XYZ file of C-alpha atoms in Angstrom:
284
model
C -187.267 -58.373 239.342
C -188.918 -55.687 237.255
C -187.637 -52.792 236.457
C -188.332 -49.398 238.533
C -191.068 -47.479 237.051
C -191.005 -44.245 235.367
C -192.044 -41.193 236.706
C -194.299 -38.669 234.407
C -192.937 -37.179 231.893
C -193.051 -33.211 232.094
C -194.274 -31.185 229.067
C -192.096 -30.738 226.014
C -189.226 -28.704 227.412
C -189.121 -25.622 224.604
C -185.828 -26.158 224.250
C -186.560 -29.363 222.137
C -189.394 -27.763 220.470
C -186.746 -25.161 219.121
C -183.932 -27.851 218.295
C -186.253 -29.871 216.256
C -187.147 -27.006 213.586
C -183.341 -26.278 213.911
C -182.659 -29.725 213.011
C -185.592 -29.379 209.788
C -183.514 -26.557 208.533
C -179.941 -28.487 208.521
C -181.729 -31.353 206.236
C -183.338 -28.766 203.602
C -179.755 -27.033 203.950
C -177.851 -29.902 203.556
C -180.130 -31.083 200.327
C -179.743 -27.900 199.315
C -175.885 -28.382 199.262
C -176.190 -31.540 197.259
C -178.119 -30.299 194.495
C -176.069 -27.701 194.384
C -172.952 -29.646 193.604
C -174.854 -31.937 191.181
C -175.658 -28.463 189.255
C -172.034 -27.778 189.195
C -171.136 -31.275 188.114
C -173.698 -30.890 185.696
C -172.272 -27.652 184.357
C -168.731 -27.949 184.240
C -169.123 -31.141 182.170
C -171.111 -29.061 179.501
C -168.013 -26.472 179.935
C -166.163 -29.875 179.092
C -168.239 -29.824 176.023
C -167.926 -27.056 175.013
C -164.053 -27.400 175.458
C -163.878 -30.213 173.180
C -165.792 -28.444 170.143
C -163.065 -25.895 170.299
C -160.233 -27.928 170.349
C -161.434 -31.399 167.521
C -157.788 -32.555 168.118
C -158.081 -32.634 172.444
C -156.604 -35.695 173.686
C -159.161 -37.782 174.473
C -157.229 -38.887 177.675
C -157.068 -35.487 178.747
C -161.330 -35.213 177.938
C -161.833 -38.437 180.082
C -159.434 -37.092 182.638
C -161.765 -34.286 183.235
C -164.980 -35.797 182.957
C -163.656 -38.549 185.879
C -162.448 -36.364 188.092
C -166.364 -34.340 187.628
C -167.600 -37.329 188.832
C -165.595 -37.950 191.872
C -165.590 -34.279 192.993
C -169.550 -34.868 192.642
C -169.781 -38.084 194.762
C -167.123 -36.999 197.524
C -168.514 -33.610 198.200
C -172.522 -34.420 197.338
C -173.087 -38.388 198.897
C -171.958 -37.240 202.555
C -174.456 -34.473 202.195
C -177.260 -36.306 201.370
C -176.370 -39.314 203.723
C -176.609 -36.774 206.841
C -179.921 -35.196 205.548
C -181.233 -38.861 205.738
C -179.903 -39.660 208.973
C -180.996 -36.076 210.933
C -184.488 -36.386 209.138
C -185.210 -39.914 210.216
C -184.488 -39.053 214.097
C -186.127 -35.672 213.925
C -189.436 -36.878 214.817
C -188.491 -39.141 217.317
C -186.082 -36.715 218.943
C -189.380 -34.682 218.934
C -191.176 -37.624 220.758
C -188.371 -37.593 223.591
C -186.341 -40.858 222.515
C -182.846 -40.201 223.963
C -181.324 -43.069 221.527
C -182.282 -40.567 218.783
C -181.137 -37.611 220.609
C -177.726 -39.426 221.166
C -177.768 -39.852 216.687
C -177.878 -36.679 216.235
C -174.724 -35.799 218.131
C -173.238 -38.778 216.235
C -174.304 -36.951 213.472
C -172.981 -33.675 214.124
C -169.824 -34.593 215.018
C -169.533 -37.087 211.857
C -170.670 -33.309 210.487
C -167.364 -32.179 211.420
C -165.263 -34.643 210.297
C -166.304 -34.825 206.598
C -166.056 -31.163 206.502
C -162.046 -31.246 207.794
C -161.854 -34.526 205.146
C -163.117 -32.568 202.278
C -161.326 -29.190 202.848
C -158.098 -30.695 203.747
C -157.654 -33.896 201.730
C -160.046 -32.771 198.848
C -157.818 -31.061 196.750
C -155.135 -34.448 196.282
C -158.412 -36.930 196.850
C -159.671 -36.173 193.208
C -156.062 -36.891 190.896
C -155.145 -40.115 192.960
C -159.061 -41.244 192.110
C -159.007 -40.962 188.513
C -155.440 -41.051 188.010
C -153.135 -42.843 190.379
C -150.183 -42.490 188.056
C -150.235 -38.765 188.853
C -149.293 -39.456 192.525
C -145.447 -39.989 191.244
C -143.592 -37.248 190.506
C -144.482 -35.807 186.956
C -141.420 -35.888 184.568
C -140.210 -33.157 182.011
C -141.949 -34.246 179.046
C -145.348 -33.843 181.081
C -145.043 -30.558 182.849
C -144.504 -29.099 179.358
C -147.537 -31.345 177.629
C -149.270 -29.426 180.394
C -148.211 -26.294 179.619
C -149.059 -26.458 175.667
C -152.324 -28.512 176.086
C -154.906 -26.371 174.454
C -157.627 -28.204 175.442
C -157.085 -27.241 179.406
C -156.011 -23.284 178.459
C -159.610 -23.261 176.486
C -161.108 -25.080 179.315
C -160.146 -22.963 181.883
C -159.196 -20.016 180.530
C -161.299 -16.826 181.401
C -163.804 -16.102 183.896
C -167.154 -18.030 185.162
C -170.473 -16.437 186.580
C -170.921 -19.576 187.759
C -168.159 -19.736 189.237
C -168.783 -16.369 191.252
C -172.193 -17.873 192.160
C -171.565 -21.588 192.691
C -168.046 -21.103 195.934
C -169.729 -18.601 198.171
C -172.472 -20.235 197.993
C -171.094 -23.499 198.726
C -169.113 -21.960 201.209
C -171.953 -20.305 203.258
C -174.026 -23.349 202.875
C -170.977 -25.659 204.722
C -171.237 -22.419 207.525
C -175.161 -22.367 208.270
C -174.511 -26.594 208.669
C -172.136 -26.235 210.869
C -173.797 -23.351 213.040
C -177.160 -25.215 212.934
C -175.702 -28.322 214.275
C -173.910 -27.057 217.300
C -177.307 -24.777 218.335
C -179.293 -28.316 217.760
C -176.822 -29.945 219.853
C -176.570 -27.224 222.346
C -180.169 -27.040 223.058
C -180.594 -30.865 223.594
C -177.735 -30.676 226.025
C -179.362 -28.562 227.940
C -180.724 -29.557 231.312
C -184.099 -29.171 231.004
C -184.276 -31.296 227.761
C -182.008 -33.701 229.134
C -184.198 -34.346 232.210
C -186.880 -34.519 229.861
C -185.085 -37.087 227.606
C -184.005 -39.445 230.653
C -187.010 -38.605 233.023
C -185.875 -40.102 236.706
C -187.871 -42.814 237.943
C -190.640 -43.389 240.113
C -188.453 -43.670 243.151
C -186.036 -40.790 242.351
C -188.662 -38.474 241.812
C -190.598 -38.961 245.535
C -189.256 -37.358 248.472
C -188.528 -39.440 251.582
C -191.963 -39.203 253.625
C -190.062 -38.566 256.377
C -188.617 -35.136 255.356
C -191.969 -34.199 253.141
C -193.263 -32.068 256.025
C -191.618 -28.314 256.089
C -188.581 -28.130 258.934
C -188.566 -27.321 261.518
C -192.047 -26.962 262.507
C -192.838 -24.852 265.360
C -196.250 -25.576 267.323
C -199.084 -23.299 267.648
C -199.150 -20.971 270.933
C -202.300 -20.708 272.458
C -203.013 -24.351 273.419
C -200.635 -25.151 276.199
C -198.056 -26.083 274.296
C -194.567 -25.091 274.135
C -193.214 -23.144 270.949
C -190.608 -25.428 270.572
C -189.439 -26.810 267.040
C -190.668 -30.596 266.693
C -187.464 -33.327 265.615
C -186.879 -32.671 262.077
C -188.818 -36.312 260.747
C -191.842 -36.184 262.382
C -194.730 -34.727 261.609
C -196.767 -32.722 263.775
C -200.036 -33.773 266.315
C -202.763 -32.273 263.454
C -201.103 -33.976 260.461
C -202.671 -36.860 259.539
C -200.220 -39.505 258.923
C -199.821 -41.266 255.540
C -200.016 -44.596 253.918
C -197.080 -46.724 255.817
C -195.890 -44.760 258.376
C -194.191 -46.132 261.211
C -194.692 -44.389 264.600
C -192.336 -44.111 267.076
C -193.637 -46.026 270.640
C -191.728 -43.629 272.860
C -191.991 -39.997 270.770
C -190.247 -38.426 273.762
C -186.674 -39.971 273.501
C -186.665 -37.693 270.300
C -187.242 -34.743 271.962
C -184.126 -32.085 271.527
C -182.359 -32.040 275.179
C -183.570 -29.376 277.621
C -187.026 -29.515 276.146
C -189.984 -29.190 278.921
C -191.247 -32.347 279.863
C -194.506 -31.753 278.891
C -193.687 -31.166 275.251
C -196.411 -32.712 272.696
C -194.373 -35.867 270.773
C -194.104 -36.396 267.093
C -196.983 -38.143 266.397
C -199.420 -38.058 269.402
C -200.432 -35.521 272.548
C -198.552 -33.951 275.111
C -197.111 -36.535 277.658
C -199.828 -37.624 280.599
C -199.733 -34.485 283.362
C -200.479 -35.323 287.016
C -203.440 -37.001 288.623
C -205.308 -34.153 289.782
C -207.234 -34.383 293.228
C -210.841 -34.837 293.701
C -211.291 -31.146 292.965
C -209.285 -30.531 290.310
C -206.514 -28.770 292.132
C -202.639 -30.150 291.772
């Protein structure tokens, strides 16, 4: 049995139109994002640098320390970024096309949006020390908290104020924002109605009427002619109509006739019923 036909699809609902350049911005933002961590990774490990020329006597565990947890605060915050650019720029242009498997990505990806941004602002902070270091996960004795305290190499590391600093967390921060505000107008829009019946058009079958309830109802006849202004049974169409490709006609249109109605009332589909033999002249 093959399957029921299609019915046209209707123009590009606007709606789309506007989702897909939404959908454009959230990759470039979202690229945008991931350089912008590899710049900080990038410059905190020359501040790393620049801690160790300081301080010729660092502990070079403490250096390495640093430098791994750089690298793992790069790839958790930068490698989601970039995956979801890739995966909302491959189904723009077929969301653009109307493919609803594409449409239904993008709300995968929006809500996978969501969940590495609660993952990264919640676990973050304790993700990084039991990466590099899983000894730190026990509790830190004595001897440490103090080696802490007198380590030179971390007060000249982080001691005073960086512009880049100022530049590199609001920015991050408003970045993570426009994301997340882009993504809920992208999915918002394809939710709509109008791009959802555009996205699963109804078939061929669901998009006719019933013949039988095409014409406009009820139908009152013309005055004028002889017959009745009565409305015709909702169904049928009327004497002048001419009757389309496959309809049945009723043998006996005047069983359908509302009660009460004048027996000379016109039927669905044909003339008034047969008046009285007139006499030879004319007269009843």
């Amino acid at each position: 049995m093959s399957p029921p036909a299609a019915a046209p699809r209707p123009p590009r609902p606007t709606t789309v139109t506007i989702a897909f350049w939404l959908q454009l911005a959230v990759v470039l933002v979202l690229l945008g994002l991931a350089a912008l961590t590899v710049a900080e990774a990038v410059h905190f490990d020359g501040q790393i640098d620049r801690a160790v020329r300081l301080v010729p006597d660092a502990d070079p565990d403490e250096v390495a320390g640093e430098r791994q947890g750089n690298i793992a605060t790069t790839l958790i915050l930068g490698v989601p970024a970039v995956l979801l650019a890739i995966w909302l720029a491959a189904t723009a242009v077929p969301v653009r096309r109307g493919a609803n498997v594409a449409r239904i990505l993008v709300f995968v990806a929006s809500g996978a949006q969501l969940l590495v941004c609660f993952a990264q602002c919640c676990s973050g902070g304790f993700l990084v020390p039991l990466l590099v270091a899983p000894e730190l996960a026990a509790e830190p004795s004595p001897e440490w908290d103090e080696e802490w305290e007198t380590s030179t190499f971390f007060d000249t590391l982080y001691a005073g104020t960086d512009p880049w600093d100022d530049v590199f967390f609001p920015a991050a921060g408003l970045g993570v924002l426009t994301v997340l505000a882009l993504s809920a107008a992208v999915v918002l829009l394809l939710a709509l109605p109008p791009a959802n019946r555009w996205f699963v058009p109804p078939t061929a079958s669901e998009a006719l009427p019933d013949p039988a309830w095409a014409m406009p109802v009820p139908y009152y006849a013309p005055p004028g002619y002889g017959y009745p202004t009565v409305p015709l049974v909702p169904g049928f169409l009327p004497p002048s109509q001419p009757l389309p490709p496959g309809y049945l006609i009723c043998p006996d249109p005047a069983a359908h006739l509302p009660s009460g109605a004048p027996s000379g009332s016109p039927g669905p589909t044909g003339p008034s019923a047969a008046a009285p033999d007139d006499g030879p002249d004319g007269l009843r």
